[in-house]
JSON list of C-alpha atoms in Angstrom, two decimals:
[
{"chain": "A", "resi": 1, "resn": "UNK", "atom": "CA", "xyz": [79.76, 162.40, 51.54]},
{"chain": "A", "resi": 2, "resn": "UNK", "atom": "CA", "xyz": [81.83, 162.98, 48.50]},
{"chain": "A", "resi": 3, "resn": "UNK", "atom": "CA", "xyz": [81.43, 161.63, 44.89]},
{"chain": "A", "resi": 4, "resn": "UNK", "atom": "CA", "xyz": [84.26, 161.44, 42.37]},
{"chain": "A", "resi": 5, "resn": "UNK", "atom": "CA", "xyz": [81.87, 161.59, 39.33]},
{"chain": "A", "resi": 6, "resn": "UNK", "atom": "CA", "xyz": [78.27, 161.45, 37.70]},
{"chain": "A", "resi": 7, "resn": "UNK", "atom": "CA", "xyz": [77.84, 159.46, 34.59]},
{"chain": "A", "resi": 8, "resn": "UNK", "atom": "CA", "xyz": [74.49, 160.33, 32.66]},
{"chain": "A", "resi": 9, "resn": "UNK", "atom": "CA", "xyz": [74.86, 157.67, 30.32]},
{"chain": "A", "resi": 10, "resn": "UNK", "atom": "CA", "xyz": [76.61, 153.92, 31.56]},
{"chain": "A", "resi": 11, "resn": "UNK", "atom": "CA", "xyz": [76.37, 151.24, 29.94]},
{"chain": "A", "resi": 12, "resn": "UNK", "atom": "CA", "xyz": [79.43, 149.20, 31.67]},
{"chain": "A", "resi": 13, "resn": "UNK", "atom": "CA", "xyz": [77.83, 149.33, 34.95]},
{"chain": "A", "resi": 14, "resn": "UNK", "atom": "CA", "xyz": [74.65, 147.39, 35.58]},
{"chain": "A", "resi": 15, "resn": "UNK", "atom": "CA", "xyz": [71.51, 146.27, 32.76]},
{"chain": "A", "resi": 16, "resn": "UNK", "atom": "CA", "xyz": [70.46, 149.30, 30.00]},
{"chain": "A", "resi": 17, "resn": "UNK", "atom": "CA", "xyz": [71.81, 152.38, 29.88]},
{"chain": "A", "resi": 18, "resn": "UNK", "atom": "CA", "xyz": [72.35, 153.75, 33.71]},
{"chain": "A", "resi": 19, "resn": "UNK", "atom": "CA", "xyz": [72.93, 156.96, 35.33]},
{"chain": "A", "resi": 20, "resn": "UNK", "atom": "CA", "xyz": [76.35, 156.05, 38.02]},
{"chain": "A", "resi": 21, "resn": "UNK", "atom": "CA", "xyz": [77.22, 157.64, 40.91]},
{"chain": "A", "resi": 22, "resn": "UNK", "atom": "CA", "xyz": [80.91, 156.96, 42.20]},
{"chain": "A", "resi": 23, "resn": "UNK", "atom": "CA", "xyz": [81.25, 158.00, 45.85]},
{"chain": "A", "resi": 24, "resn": "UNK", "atom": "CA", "xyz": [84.45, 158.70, 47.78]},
{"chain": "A", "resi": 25, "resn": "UNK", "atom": "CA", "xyz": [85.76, 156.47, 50.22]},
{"chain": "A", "resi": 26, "resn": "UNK", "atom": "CA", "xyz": [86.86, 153.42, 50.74]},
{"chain": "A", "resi": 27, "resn": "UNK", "atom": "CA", "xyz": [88.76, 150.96, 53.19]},
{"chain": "A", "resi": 28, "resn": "UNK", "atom": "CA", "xyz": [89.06, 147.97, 51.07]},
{"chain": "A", "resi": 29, "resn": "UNK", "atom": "CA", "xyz": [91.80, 149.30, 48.90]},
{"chain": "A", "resi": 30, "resn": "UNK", "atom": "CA", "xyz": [91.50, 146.19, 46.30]},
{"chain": "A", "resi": 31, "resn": "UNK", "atom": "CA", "xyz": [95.03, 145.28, 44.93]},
{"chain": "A", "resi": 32, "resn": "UNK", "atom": "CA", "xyz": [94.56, 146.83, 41.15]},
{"chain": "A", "resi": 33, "resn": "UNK", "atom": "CA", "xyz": [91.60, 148.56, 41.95]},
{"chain": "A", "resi": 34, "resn": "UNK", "atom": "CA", "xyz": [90.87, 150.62, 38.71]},
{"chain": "A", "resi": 35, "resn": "UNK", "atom": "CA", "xyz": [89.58, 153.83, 40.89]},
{"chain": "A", "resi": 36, "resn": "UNK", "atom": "CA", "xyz": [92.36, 154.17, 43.85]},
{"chain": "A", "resi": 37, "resn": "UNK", "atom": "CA", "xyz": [92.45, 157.66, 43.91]},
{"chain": "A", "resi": 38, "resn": "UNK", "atom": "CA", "xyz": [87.96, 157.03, 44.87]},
{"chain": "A", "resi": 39, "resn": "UNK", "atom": "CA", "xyz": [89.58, 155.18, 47.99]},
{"chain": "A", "resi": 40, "resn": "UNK", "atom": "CA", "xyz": [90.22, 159.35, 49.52]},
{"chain": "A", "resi": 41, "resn": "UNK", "atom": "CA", "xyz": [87.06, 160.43, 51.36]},
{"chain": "A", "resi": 42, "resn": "UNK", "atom": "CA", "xyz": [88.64, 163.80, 50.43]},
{"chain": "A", "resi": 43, "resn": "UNK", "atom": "CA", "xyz": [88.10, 163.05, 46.62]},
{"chain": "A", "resi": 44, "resn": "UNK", "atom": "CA", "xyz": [85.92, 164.88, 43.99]},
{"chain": "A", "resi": 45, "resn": "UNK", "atom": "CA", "xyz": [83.34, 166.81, 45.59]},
{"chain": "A", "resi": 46, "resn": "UNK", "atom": "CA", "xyz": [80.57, 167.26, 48.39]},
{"chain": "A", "resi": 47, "resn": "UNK", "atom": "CA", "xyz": [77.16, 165.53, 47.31]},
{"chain": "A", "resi": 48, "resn": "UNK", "atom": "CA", "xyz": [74.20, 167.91, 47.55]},
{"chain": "A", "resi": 49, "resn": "UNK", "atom": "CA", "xyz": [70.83, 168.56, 46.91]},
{"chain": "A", "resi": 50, "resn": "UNK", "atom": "CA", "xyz": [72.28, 170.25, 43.80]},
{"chain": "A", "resi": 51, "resn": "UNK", "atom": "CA", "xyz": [73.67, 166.81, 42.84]},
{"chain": "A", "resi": 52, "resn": "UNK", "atom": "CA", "xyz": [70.83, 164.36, 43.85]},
{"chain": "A", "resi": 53, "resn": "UNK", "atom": "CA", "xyz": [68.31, 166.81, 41.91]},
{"chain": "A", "resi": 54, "resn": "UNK", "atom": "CA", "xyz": [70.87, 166.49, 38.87]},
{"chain": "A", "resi": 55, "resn": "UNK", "atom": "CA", "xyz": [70.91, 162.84, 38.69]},
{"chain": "A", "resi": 56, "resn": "UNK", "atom": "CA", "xyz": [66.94, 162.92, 39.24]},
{"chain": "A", "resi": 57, "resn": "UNK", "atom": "CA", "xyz": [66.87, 164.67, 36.38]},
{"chain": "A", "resi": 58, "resn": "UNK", "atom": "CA", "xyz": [68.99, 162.55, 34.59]},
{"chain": "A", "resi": 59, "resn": "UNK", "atom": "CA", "xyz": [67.20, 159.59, 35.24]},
{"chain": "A", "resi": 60, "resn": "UNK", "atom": "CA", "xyz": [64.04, 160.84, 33.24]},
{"chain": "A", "resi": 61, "resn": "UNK", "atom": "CA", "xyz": [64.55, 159.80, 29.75]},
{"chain": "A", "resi": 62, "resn": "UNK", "atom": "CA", "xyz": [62.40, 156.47, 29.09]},
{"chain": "A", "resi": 63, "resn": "UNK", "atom": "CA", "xyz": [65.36, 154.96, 27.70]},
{"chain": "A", "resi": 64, "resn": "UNK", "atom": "CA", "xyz": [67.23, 155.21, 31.08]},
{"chain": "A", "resi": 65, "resn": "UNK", "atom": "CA", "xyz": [67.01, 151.81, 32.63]},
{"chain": "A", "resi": 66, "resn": "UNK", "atom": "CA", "xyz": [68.16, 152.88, 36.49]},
{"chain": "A", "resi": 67, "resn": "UNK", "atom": "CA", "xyz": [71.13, 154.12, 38.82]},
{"chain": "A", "resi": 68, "resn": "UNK", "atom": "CA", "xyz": [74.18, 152.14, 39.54]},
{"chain": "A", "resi": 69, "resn": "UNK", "atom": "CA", "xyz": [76.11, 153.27, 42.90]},
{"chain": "A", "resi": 70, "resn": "UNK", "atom": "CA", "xyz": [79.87, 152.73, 43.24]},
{"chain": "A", "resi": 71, "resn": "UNK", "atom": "CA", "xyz": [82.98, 153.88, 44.10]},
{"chain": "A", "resi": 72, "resn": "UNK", "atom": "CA", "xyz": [84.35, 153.96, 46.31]},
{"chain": "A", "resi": 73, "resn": "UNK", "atom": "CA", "xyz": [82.33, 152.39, 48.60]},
{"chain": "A", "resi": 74, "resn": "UNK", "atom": "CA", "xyz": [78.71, 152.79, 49.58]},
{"chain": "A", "resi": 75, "resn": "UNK", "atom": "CA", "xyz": [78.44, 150.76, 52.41]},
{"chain": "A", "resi": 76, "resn": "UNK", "atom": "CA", "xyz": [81.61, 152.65, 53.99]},
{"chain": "A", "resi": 77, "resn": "UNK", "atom": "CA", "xyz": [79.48, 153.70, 57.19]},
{"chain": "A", "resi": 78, "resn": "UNK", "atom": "CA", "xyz": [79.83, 157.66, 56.31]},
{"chain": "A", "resi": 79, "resn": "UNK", "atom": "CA", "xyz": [78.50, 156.81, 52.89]},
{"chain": "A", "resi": 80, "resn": "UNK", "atom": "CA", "xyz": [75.34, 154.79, 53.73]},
{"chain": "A", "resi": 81, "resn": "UNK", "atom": "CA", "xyz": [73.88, 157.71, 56.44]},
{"chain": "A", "resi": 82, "resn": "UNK", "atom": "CA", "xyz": [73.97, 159.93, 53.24]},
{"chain": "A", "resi": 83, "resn": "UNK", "atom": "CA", "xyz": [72.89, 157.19, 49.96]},
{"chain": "A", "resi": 84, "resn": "UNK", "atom": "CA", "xyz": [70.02, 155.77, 52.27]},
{"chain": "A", "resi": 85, "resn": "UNK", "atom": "CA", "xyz": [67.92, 158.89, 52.02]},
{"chain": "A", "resi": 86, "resn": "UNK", "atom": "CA", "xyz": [69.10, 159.21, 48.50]},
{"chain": "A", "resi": 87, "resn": "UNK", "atom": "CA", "xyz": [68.27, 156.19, 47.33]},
{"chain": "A", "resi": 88, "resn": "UNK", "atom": "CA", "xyz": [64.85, 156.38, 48.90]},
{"chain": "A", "resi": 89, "resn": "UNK", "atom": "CA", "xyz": [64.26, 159.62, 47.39]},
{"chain": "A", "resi": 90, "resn": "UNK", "atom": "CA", "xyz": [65.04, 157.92, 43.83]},
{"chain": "A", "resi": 91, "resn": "UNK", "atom": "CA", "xyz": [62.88, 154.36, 44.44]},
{"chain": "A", "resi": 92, "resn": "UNK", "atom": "CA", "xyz": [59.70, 157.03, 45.42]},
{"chain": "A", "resi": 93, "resn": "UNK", "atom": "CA", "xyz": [60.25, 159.09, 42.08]},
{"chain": "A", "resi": 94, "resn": "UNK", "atom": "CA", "xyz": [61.28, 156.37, 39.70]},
{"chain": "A", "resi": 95, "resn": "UNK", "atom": "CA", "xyz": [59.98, 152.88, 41.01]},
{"chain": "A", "resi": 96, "resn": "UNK", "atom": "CA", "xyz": [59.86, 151.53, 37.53]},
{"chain": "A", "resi": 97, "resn": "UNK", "atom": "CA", "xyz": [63.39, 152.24, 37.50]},
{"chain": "A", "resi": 98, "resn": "UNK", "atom": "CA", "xyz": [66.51, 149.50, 38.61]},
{"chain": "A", "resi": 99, "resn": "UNK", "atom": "CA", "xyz": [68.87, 150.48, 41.54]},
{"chain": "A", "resi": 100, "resn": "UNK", "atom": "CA", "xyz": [72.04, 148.89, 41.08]},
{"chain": "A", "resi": 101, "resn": "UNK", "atom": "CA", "xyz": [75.00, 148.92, 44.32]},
{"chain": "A", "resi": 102, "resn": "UNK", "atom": "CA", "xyz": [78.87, 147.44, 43.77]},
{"chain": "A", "resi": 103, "resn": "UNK", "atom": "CA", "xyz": [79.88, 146.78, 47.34]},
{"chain": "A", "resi": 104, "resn": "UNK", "atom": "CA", "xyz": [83.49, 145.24, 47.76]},
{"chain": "A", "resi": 105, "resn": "UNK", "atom": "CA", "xyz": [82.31, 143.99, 50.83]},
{"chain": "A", "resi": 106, "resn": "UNK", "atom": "CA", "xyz": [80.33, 140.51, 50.98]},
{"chain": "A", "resi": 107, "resn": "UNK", "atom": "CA", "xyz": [76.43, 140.54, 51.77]},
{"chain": "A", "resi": 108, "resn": "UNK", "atom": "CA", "xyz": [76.32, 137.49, 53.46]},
{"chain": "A", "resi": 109, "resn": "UNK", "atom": "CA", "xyz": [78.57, 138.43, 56.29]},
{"chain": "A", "resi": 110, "resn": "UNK", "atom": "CA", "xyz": [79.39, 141.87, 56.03]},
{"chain": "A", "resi": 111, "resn": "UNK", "atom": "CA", "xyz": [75.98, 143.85, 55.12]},
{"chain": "A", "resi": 112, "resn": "UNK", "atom": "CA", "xyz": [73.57, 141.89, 57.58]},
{"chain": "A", "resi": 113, "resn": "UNK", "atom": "CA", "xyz": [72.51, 142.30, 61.38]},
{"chain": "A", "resi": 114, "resn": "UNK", "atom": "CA", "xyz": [76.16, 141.82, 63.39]},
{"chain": "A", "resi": 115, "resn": "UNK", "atom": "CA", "xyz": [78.45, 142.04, 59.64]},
{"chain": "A", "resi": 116, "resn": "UNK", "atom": "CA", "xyz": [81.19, 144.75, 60.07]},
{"chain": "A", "resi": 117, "resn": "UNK", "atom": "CA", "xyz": [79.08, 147.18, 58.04]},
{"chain": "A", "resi": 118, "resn": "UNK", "atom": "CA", "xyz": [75.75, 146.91, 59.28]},
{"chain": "A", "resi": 119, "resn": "UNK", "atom": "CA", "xyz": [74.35, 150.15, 61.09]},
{"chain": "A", "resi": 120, "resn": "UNK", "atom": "CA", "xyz": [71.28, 151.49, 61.63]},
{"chain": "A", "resi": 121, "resn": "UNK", "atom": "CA", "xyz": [70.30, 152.23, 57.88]},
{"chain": "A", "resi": 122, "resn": "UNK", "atom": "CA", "xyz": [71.95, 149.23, 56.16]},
{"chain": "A", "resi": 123, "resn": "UNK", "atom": "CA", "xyz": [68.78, 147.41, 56.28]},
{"chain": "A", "resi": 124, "resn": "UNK", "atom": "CA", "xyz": [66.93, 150.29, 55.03]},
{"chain": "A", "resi": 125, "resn": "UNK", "atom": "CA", "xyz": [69.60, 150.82, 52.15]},
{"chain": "A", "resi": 126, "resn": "UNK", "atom": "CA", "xyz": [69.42, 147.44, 50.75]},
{"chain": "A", "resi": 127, "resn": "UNK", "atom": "CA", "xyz": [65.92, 147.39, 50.63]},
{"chain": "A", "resi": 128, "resn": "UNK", "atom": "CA", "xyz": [66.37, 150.26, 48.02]},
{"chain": "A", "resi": 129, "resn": "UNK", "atom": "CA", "xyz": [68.59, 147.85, 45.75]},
{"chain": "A", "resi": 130, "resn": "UNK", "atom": "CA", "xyz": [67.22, 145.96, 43.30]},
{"chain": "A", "resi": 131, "resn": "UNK", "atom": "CA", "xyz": [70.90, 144.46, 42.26]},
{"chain": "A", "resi": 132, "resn": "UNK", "atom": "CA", "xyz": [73.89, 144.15, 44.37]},
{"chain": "A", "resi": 133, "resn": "UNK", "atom": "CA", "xyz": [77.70, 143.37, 42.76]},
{"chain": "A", "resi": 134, "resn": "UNK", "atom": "CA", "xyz": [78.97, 142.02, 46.27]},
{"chain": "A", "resi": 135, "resn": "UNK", "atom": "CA", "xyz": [82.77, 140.97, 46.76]},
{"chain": "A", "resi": 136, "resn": "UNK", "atom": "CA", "xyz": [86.26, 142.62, 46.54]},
{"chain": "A", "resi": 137, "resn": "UNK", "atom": "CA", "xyz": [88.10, 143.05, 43.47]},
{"chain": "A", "resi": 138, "resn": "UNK", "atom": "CA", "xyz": [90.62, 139.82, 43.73]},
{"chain": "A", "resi": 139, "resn": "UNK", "atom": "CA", "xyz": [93.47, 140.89, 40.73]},
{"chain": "A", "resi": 140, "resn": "UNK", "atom": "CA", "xyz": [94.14, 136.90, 40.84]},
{"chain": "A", "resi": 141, "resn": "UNK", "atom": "CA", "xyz": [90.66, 136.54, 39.88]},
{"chain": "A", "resi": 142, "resn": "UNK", "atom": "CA", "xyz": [90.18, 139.22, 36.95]},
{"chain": "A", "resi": 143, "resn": "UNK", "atom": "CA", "xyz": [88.09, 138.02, 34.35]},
{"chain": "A", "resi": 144, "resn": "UNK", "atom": "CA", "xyz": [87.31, 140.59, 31.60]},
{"chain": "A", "resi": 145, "resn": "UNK", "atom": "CA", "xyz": [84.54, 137.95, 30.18]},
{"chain": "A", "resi": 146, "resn": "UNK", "atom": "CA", "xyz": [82.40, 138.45, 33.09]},
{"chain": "A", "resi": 147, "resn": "UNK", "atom": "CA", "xyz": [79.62, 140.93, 32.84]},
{"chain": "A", "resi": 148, "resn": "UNK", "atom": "CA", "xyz": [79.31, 143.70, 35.68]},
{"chain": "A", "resi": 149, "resn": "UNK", "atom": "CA", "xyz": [82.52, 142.11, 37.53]},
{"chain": "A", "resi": 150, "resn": "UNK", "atom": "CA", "xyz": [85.62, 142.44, 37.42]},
{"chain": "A", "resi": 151, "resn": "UNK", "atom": "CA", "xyz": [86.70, 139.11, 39.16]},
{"chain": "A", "resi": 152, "resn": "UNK", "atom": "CA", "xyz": [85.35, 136.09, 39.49]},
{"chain": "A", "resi": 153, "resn": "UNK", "atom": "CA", "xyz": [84.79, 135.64, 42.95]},
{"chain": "A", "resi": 154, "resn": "UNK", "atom": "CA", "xyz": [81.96, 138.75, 43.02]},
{"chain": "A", "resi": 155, "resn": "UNK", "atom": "CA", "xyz": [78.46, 137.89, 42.80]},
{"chain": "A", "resi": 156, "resn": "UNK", "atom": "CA", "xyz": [75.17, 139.19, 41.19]},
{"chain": "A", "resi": 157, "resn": "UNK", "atom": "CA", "xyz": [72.68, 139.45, 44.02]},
{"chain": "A", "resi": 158, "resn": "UNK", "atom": "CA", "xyz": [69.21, 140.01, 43.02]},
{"chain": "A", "resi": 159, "resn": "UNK", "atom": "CA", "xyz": [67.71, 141.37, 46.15]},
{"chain": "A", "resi": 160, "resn": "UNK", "atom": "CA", "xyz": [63.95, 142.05, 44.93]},
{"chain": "A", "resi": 161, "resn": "UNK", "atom": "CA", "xyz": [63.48, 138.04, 44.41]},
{"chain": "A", "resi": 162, "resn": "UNK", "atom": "CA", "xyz": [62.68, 136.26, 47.14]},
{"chain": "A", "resi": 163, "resn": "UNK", "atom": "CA", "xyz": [65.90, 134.20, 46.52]},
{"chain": "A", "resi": 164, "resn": "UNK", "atom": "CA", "xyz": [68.77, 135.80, 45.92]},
{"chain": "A", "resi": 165, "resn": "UNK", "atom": "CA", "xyz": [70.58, 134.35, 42.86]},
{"chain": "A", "resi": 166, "resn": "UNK", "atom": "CA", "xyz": [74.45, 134.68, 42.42]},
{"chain": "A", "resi": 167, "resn": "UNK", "atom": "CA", "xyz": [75.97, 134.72, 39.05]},
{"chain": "A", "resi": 168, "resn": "UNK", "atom": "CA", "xyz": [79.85, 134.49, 40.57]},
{"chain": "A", "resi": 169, "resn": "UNK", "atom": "CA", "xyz": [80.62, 131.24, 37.51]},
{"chain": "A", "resi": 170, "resn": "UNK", "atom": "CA", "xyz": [78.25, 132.26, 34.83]},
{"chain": "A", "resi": 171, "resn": "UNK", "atom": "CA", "xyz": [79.83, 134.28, 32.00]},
{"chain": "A", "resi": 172, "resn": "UNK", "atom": "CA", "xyz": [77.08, 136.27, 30.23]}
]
């Protein structure tokens, strides 16, 4: 997997201030996306121990409230082989901490058992996320007002409650 950039200190991406990982890749290709040159799987650079130990790292500071993942795409199928052990490796060294995913594909049909994106790991990669931003980028639909999206067809998923509660019409 490759990664376009590392952001040590977000605060447009998810709750607090975040550390963000954009990966490369990405089949969607959103109309207006504001990272097309992320949609390359050829863009930025390989992901390595060197990086996941640098983000660890990054994530240590108290007043860091978690890692966002984005893009690019995560659940692209060669991304999700490669974030599932990652993400694993950050939930055992900072459970306190939030995991935040942006997925331009939609949970509902698309991440679960028989969805276009669901492999082997999927399962095992969600249950990593505390918060997922689920839903393509529509241009139609930009809202700057909304919080965390960028349209207002995407969703706020909070996975770690035992409903999930969507935030696609509420403007925080």
């Amino acid at each position: 997997m490759r990664y376009g950039t590392i952001k040590k200190h977000d605060i447009a991406d998810g709750e607090g201030v975040r550390v963000s990982l954009f990966v490369s890749g990405c089949r969607n290709r959103c109309k207006g996306c504001f990272q097309p040159e992320t949609w390359d799987f050829c863009y930025g650079q390989e992901f390595t121990w060197q990086e996941e130990d640098e983000i660890l790292e990054a994530l240590k500071p108290d007043y860091i409230s978690g890692l966002t993942v984005l893009g690019g795409e995560p659940f692209e199928e060669e991304n999700q082989i490669v974030l599932t052990p990652f993400l694993q490796r950050v939930r055992n060294t900072f459970p306190q901490k939030t995991i935040w995913c942006y997925t331009g594909y939609v949970y509902d049909t698309d991440l679960q058992s028989g969805g276009k994106k669901h492999i082997n790991c999927t399962d095992e990669m969600l249950s990593y996320i505390d918060v997922l931003v689920d839903g393509p980028f529509i241009e139609e639909l930009k809202d700057i007002s909304l919080a965390f999206r960028g349209s207002s067809n995407q969703r706020i998923l909070h996975l770690k409650n035992s409903t999930l509660l969507a935030q696609s019409t509420v403007k925080l």
